[in-house]
Amino acid sequence: MLGTDVCSEFTRHGHEVIPVTSGHFDIGDTDATVKAIREIAPDVVVHTAAYTDVDGCERNPEIAHRVNALGTWNVAAGCASVNAAIVVISTDFVFDGAKSAPYTEFDAPNPLGVYGASKLEGERLAAGGCPRHYIVRTSWLYGTAGKCFPQTMLRLAQTRPELSVVADQIGTPTFTLDLAATLPELVRFPLYGTYHIANSGQTSWAGFAKAILEAAGKHDVSIKPIPSEEWPSPTKRPRFSVLRGYVRELQGKEPLRPWEEALAAYTAAMNAK
Ligand SMILES: NC(=O)c1ccc[n+]([C@@H]2O[C@H](COP(=O)([O-])OP(=O)(O)OC[C@H]3O[C@@H](n4cnc5c(N)ncnc54)[C@H](OP(=O)(O)O)[C@@H]3O)[C@@H](O)[C@H]2O)c1
């Protein structure tokens, strides 16, 4: 999902882009990954591949560790071998949600589940394995090129009059296109380290669902807010995982637009498809 928009944004900025999918090689395979990156010899690798099924990670920790930790390490090793920079896309799930103010890059991570822990391990291994690394944490991604929360809500709303949605997890929905648009600028300078990049504002999953239906003109379906305990999931998720793009603030950069505006742009893009 994110990878598709990353390709279009770098292309739009005049870069030569070589899209790579799981069909080309398995990032869990060290030899194949390093060989492929050496053959391409890119200047930058934007590493968006991951085992993103959060509940799946909880049930299959070895797959999570192989793809999100070892896989990221392998991509970083391939980059280091050709002196390429790596952009590692990571997640708000590296935090435990105990804070009540937005998390900055200077807050200590403490993941609650296997997905967040495996992504955090990937961050650390990439930072150790590739000197030229940008770690970009983002949150609650949705986009026009993949399965995502808005798509699920709209599909369910076709057959149900009411949708039960968790109301006690707070975060920031982020449009993949808005995140992707920041990356060509990010890689222009060798300011290696960690960045939080997400749309502005915050809401709950129930608030997001309500806004999705409103934006799509689905006024006949209601959202029933429920507590996390009523949602069947093996994963403990952070109650509060809003990311503050503090480093970008310090650099004097404009924050990304509010999530409500981004959702309107997503809805328009989906309607135009
Ligand atoms: N989605 C979110 O809410 C969210 C939030 C914060 C951060 N992130 C991070 O943002 C990044 C992009 O997320 P996304 O939602 O765009 O992900 P996505 O649509 O699930 O795409 C992940 C891609 O990784 C590929 N992949 C998985 N295992 C692989 C392997 N062993 N070797 C090679 N490729 C493999 C998948 O290929 P197949 O489909 O063929 O398996 C898929 O194309 C990920 O790093 C994710 O952790 C996501």
mmCIF file with all atom_site columns, N, CA and C in Angstrom, residues 27 30 33-34 37 47 65-80 86 88 121-130:
data_model
loop_
_atom_site.group_PDB
_atom_site.id
_atom_site.type_symbol
_atom_site.label_atom_id
_atom_site.label_alt_id
_atom_site.label_comp_id
_atom_site.label_asym_id
_atom_site.label_entity_id
_atom_site.label_seq_id
_atom_site.pdbx_PDB_ins_code
_atom_site.Cartn_x
_atom_site.Cartn_y
_atom_site.Cartn_z
_atom_site.occupancy
_atom_site.B_iso_or_equiv
_atom_site.pdbx_formal_charge
_atom_site.auth_seq_id
_atom_site.auth_comp_id
_atom_site.auth_asym_id
_atom_site.auth_atom_id
_atom_site.pdbx_PDB_model_num
ATOM 1   N N  . ILE A 1 27  ? 12.717 -10.849 1.794  1.00 0.00 ? 27  ILE A N  1
ATOM 2   C CA . ILE A 1 27  ? 13.684 -10.089 2.603  1.00 0.00 ? 27  ILE A CA 1
ATOM 3   C C  . ILE A 1 27  ? 14.201 -10.891 3.799  1.00 0.00 ? 27  ILE A C  1
ATOM 4   N N  . THR A 1 30  ? 18.833 -13.717 3.562  1.00 0.00 ? 30  THR A N  1
ATOM 5   C CA . THR A 1 30  ? 19.957 -12.767 3.564  1.00 0.00 ? 30  THR A CA 1
ATOM 6   C C  . THR A 1 30  ? 20.658 -12.729 2.212  1.00 0.00 ? 30  THR A C  1
ATOM 7   N N  . THR A 1 33  ? 18.537 -11.150 -0.594 1.00 0.00 ? 33  THR A N  1
ATOM 8   C CA . THR A 1 33  ? 18.290 -9.713  -0.387 1.00 0.00 ? 33  THR A CA 1
ATOM 9   C C  . THR A 1 33  ? 19.544 -8.897  -0.702 1.00 0.00 ? 33  THR A C  1
ATOM 10  N N  . VAL A 1 34  ? 20.663 -9.337  -0.142 1.00 0.00 ? 34  VAL A N  1
ATOM 11  C CA . VAL A 1 34  ? 21.911 -8.583  -0.353 1.00 0.00 ? 34  VAL A CA 1
ATOM 12  C C  . VAL A 1 34  ? 22.284 -8.623  -1.842 1.00 0.00 ? 34  VAL A C  1
ATOM 13  N N  . ILE A 1 37  ? 20.045 -6.234  -3.898 1.00 0.00 ? 37  ILE A N  1
ATOM 14  C CA . ILE A 1 37  ? 20.359 -4.808  -3.695 1.00 0.00 ? 37  ILE A CA 1
ATOM 15  C C  . ILE A 1 37  ? 21.713 -4.476  -4.325 1.00 0.00 ? 37  ILE A C  1
ATOM 16  N N  . HIS A 1 47  ? 12.375 1.145   2.423  1.00 0.00 ? 47  HIS A N  1
ATOM 17  C CA . HIS A 1 47  ? 12.015 -0.216  2.836  1.00 0.00 ? 47  HIS A CA 1
ATOM 18  C C  . HIS A 1 47  ? 10.622 -0.204  3.478  1.00 0.00 ? 47  HIS A C  1
ATOM 19  N N  . HIS A 1 65  ? 9.444  -11.935 13.524 1.00 0.00 ? 65  HIS A N  1
ATOM 20  C CA . HIS A 1 65  ? 10.874 -11.654 13.743 1.00 0.00 ? 65  HIS A CA 1
ATOM 21  C C  . HIS A 1 65  ? 11.669 -11.841 12.447 1.00 0.00 ? 65  HIS A C  1
ATOM 22  N N  . ARG A 1 66  ? 11.293 -12.863 11.672 1.00 0.00 ? 66  ARG A N  1
ATOM 23  C CA . ARG A 1 66  ? 12.040 -13.124 10.436 1.00 0.00 ? 66  ARG A CA 1
ATOM 24  C C  . ARG A 1 66  ? 11.860 -11.977 9.434  1.00 0.00 ? 66  ARG A C  1
ATOM 25  N N  . VAL A 1 67  ? 10.626 -11.517 9.278  1.00 0.00 ? 67  VAL A N  1
ATOM 26  C CA . VAL A 1 67  ? 10.377 -10.477 8.269  1.00 0.00 ? 67  VAL A CA 1
ATOM 27  C C  . VAL A 1 67  ? 10.732 -9.082  8.810  1.00 0.00 ? 67  VAL A C  1
ATOM 28  N N  . ASN A 1 68  ? 10.202 -8.735  9.975  1.00 0.00 ? 68  ASN A N  1
ATOM 29  C CA . ASN A 1 68  ? 10.314 -7.346  10.445 1.00 0.00 ? 68  ASN A CA 1
ATOM 30  C C  . ASN A 1 68  ? 11.671 -7.030  11.075 1.00 0.00 ? 68  ASN A C  1
ATOM 31  N N  . ALA A 1 69  ? 12.283 -8.030  11.704 1.00 0.00 ? 69  ALA A N  1
ATOM 32  C CA . ALA A 1 69  ? 13.588 -7.775  12.333 1.00 0.00 ? 69  ALA A CA 1
ATOM 33  C C  . ALA A 1 69  ? 14.712 -8.232  11.397 1.00 0.00 ? 69  ALA A C  1
ATOM 34  N N  . LEU A 1 70  ? 14.802 -9.550  11.156 1.00 0.00 ? 70  LEU A N  1
ATOM 35  C CA . LEU A 1 70  ? 15.878 -10.051 10.275 1.00 0.00 ? 70  LEU A CA 1
ATOM 36  C C  . LEU A 1 70  ? 15.761 -9.449  8.869  1.00 0.00 ? 70  LEU A C  1
ATOM 37  N N  . GLY A 1 71  ? 14.521 -9.382  8.355  1.00 0.00 ? 71  GLY A N  1
ATOM 38  C CA . GLY A 1 71  ? 14.317 -8.854  6.994  1.00 0.00 ? 71  GLY A CA 1
ATOM 39  C C  . GLY A 1 71  ? 14.838 -7.426  6.870  1.00 0.00 ? 71  GLY A C  1
ATOM 40  N N  . THR A 1 72  ? 14.548 -6.613  7.874  1.00 0.00 ? 72  THR A N  1
ATOM 41  C CA . THR A 1 72  ? 15.016 -5.215  7.845  1.00 0.00 ? 72  THR A CA 1
ATOM 42  C C  . THR A 1 72  ? 16.537 -5.167  7.973  1.00 0.00 ? 72  THR A C  1
ATOM 43  N N  . TRP A 1 73  ? 17.074 -6.050  8.795  1.00 0.00 ? 73  TRP A N  1
ATOM 44  C CA . TRP A 1 73  ? 18.533 -6.150  8.950  1.00 0.00 ? 73  TRP A CA 1
ATOM 45  C C  . TRP A 1 73  ? 19.183 -6.508  7.606  1.00 0.00 ? 73  TRP A C  1
ATOM 46  N N  . ASN A 1 74  ? 18.554 -7.466  6.897  1.00 0.00 ? 74  ASN A N  1
ATOM 47  C CA . ASN A 1 74  ? 19.077 -7.886  5.592  1.00 0.00 ? 74  ASN A CA 1
ATOM 48  C C  . ASN A 1 74  ? 19.058 -6.732  4.583  1.00 0.00 ? 74  ASN A C  1
ATOM 49  N N  . VAL A 1 75  ? 17.943 -6.000  4.551  1.00 0.00 ? 75  VAL A N  1
ATOM 50  C CA . VAL A 1 75  ? 17.860 -4.867  3.618  1.00 0.00 ? 75  VAL A CA 1
ATOM 51  C C  . VAL A 1 75  ? 18.930 -3.834  3.985  1.00 0.00 ? 75  VAL A C  1
ATOM 52  N N  . ALA A 1 76  ? 19.111 -3.606  5.290  1.00 0.00 ? 76  ALA A N  1
ATOM 53  C CA . ALA A 1 76  ? 20.136 -2.649  5.746  1.00 0.00 ? 76  ALA A CA 1
ATOM 54  C C  . ALA A 1 76  ? 21.532 -3.131  5.341  1.00 0.00 ? 76  ALA A C  1
ATOM 55  N N  . ALA A 1 77  ? 21.767 -4.426  5.453  1.00 0.00 ? 77  ALA A N  1
ATOM 56  C CA . ALA A 1 77  ? 23.087 -4.970  5.074  1.00 0.00 ? 77  ALA A CA 1
ATOM 57  C C  . ALA A 1 77  ? 23.329 -4.789  3.578  1.00 0.00 ? 77  ALA A C  1
ATOM 58  N N  . GLY A 1 78  ? 22.286 -5.036  2.782  1.00 0.00 ? 78  GLY A N  1
ATOM 59  C CA . GLY A 1 78  ? 22.405 -4.822  1.333  1.00 0.00 ? 78  GLY A CA 1
ATOM 60  C C  . GLY A 1 78  ? 22.728 -3.368  1.034  1.00 0.00 ? 78  GLY A C  1
ATOM 61  N N  . CYS A 1 79  ? 22.045 -2.462  1.729  1.00 0.00 ? 79  CYS A N  1
ATOM 62  C CA . CYS A 1 79  ? 22.293 -1.017  1.520  1.00 0.00 ? 79  CYS A CA 1
ATOM 63  C C  . CYS A 1 79  ? 23.726 -0.671  1.919  1.00 0.00 ? 79  CYS A C  1
ATOM 64  N N  . ALA A 1 80  ? 24.156 -1.164  3.072  1.00 0.00 ? 80  ALA A N  1
ATOM 65  C CA . ALA A 1 80  ? 25.508 -0.835  3.546  1.00 0.00 ? 80  ALA A CA 1
ATOM 66  C C  . ALA A 1 80  ? 26.545 -1.316  2.544  1.00 0.00 ? 80  ALA A C  1
ATOM 67  N N  . ILE A 1 86  ? 19.140 3.862   3.681  1.00 0.00 ? 86  ILE A N  1
ATOM 68  C CA . ILE A 1 86  ? 17.900 3.105   3.869  1.00 0.00 ? 86  ILE A CA 1
ATOM 69  C C  . ILE A 1 86  ? 16.889 3.977   4.605  1.00 0.00 ? 86  ILE A C  1
ATOM 70  N N  . VAL A 1 88  ? 13.673 3.229   6.691  1.00 0.00 ? 88  VAL A N  1
ATOM 71  C CA . VAL A 1 88  ? 12.905 2.140   7.313  1.00 0.00 ? 88  VAL A CA 1
ATOM 72  C C  . VAL A 1 88  ? 11.579 2.707   7.791  1.00 0.00 ? 88  VAL A C  1
ATOM 73  N N  . GLU A 1 121 ? 12.890 -3.875  16.842 1.00 0.00 ? 121 GLU A N  1
ATOM 74  C CA . GLU A 1 121 ? 14.143 -4.613  16.625 1.00 0.00 ? 121 GLU A CA 1
ATOM 75  C C  . GLU A 1 121 ? 14.667 -4.308  15.216 1.00 0.00 ? 121 GLU A C  1
ATOM 76  N N  . GLY A 1 122 ? 13.759 -4.240  14.239 1.00 0.00 ? 122 GLY A N  1
ATOM 77  C CA . GLY A 1 122 ? 14.147 -3.875  12.870 1.00 0.00 ? 122 GLY A CA 1
ATOM 78  C C  . GLY A 1 122 ? 14.794 -2.492  12.836 1.00 0.00 ? 122 GLY A C  1
ATOM 79  N N  . GLU A 1 123 ? 14.204 -1.542  13.566 1.00 0.00 ? 123 GLU A N  1
ATOM 80  C CA . GLU A 1 123 ? 14.788 -0.178  13.629 1.00 0.00 ? 123 GLU A CA 1
ATOM 81  C C  . GLU A 1 123 ? 16.226 -0.256  14.129 1.00 0.00 ? 123 GLU A C  1
ATOM 82  N N  . ARG A 1 124 ? 16.412 -0.986  15.227 1.00 0.00 ? 124 ARG A N  1
ATOM 83  C CA . ARG A 1 124 ? 17.731 -1.026  15.867 1.00 0.00 ? 124 ARG A CA 1
ATOM 84  C C  . ARG A 1 124 ? 18.759 -1.742  14.993 1.00 0.00 ? 124 ARG A C  1
ATOM 85  N N  . LEU A 1 125 ? 18.324 -2.827  14.377 1.00 0.00 ? 125 LEU A N  1
ATOM 86  C CA . LEU A 1 125 ? 19.248 -3.583  13.529 1.00 0.00 ? 125 LEU A CA 1
ATOM 87  C C  . LEU A 1 125 ? 19.621 -2.777  12.289 1.00 0.00 ? 125 LEU A C  1
ATOM 88  N N  . ALA A 1 126 ? 18.662 -2.045  11.746 1.00 0.00 ? 126 ALA A N  1
ATOM 89  C CA . ALA A 1 126 ? 18.956 -1.215  10.569 1.00 0.00 ? 126 ALA A CA 1
ATOM 90  C C  . ALA A 1 126 ? 19.922 -0.095  10.949 1.00 0.00 ? 126 ALA A C  1
ATOM 91  N N  . ALA A 1 127 ? 19.695 0.514   12.111 1.00 0.00 ? 127 ALA A N  1
ATOM 92  C CA . ALA A 1 127 ? 20.564 1.613   12.547 1.00 0.00 ? 127 ALA A CA 1
ATOM 93  C C  . ALA A 1 127 ? 21.990 1.103   12.769 1.00 0.00 ? 127 ALA A C  1
ATOM 94  N N  . GLY A 1 128 ? 22.087 -0.123  13.296 1.00 0.00 ? 128 GLY A N  1
ATOM 95  C CA . GLY A 1 128 ? 23.414 -0.702  13.522 1.00 0.00 ? 128 GLY A CA 1
ATOM 96  C C  . GLY A 1 128 ? 24.051 -1.211  12.236 1.00 0.00 ? 128 GLY A C  1
ATOM 97  N N  . GLY A 1 129 ? 23.210 -1.636  11.291 1.00 0.00 ? 129 GLY A N  1
ATOM 98  C CA . GLY A 1 129 ? 23.735 -2.304  10.100 1.00 0.00 ? 129 GLY A CA 1
ATOM 99  C C  . GLY A 1 129 ? 24.021 -1.372  8.941  1.00 0.00 ? 129 GLY A C  1
ATOM 100 N N  . CYS A 1 130 ? 23.401 -0.203  8.928  1.00 0.00 ? 130 CYS A N  1
ATOM 101 C CA . CYS A 1 130 ? 23.582 0.714   7.798  1.00 0.00 ? 130 CYS A CA 1
ATOM 102 C C  . CYS A 1 130 ? 23.802 2.130   8.335  1.00 0.00 ? 130 CYS A C  1
#
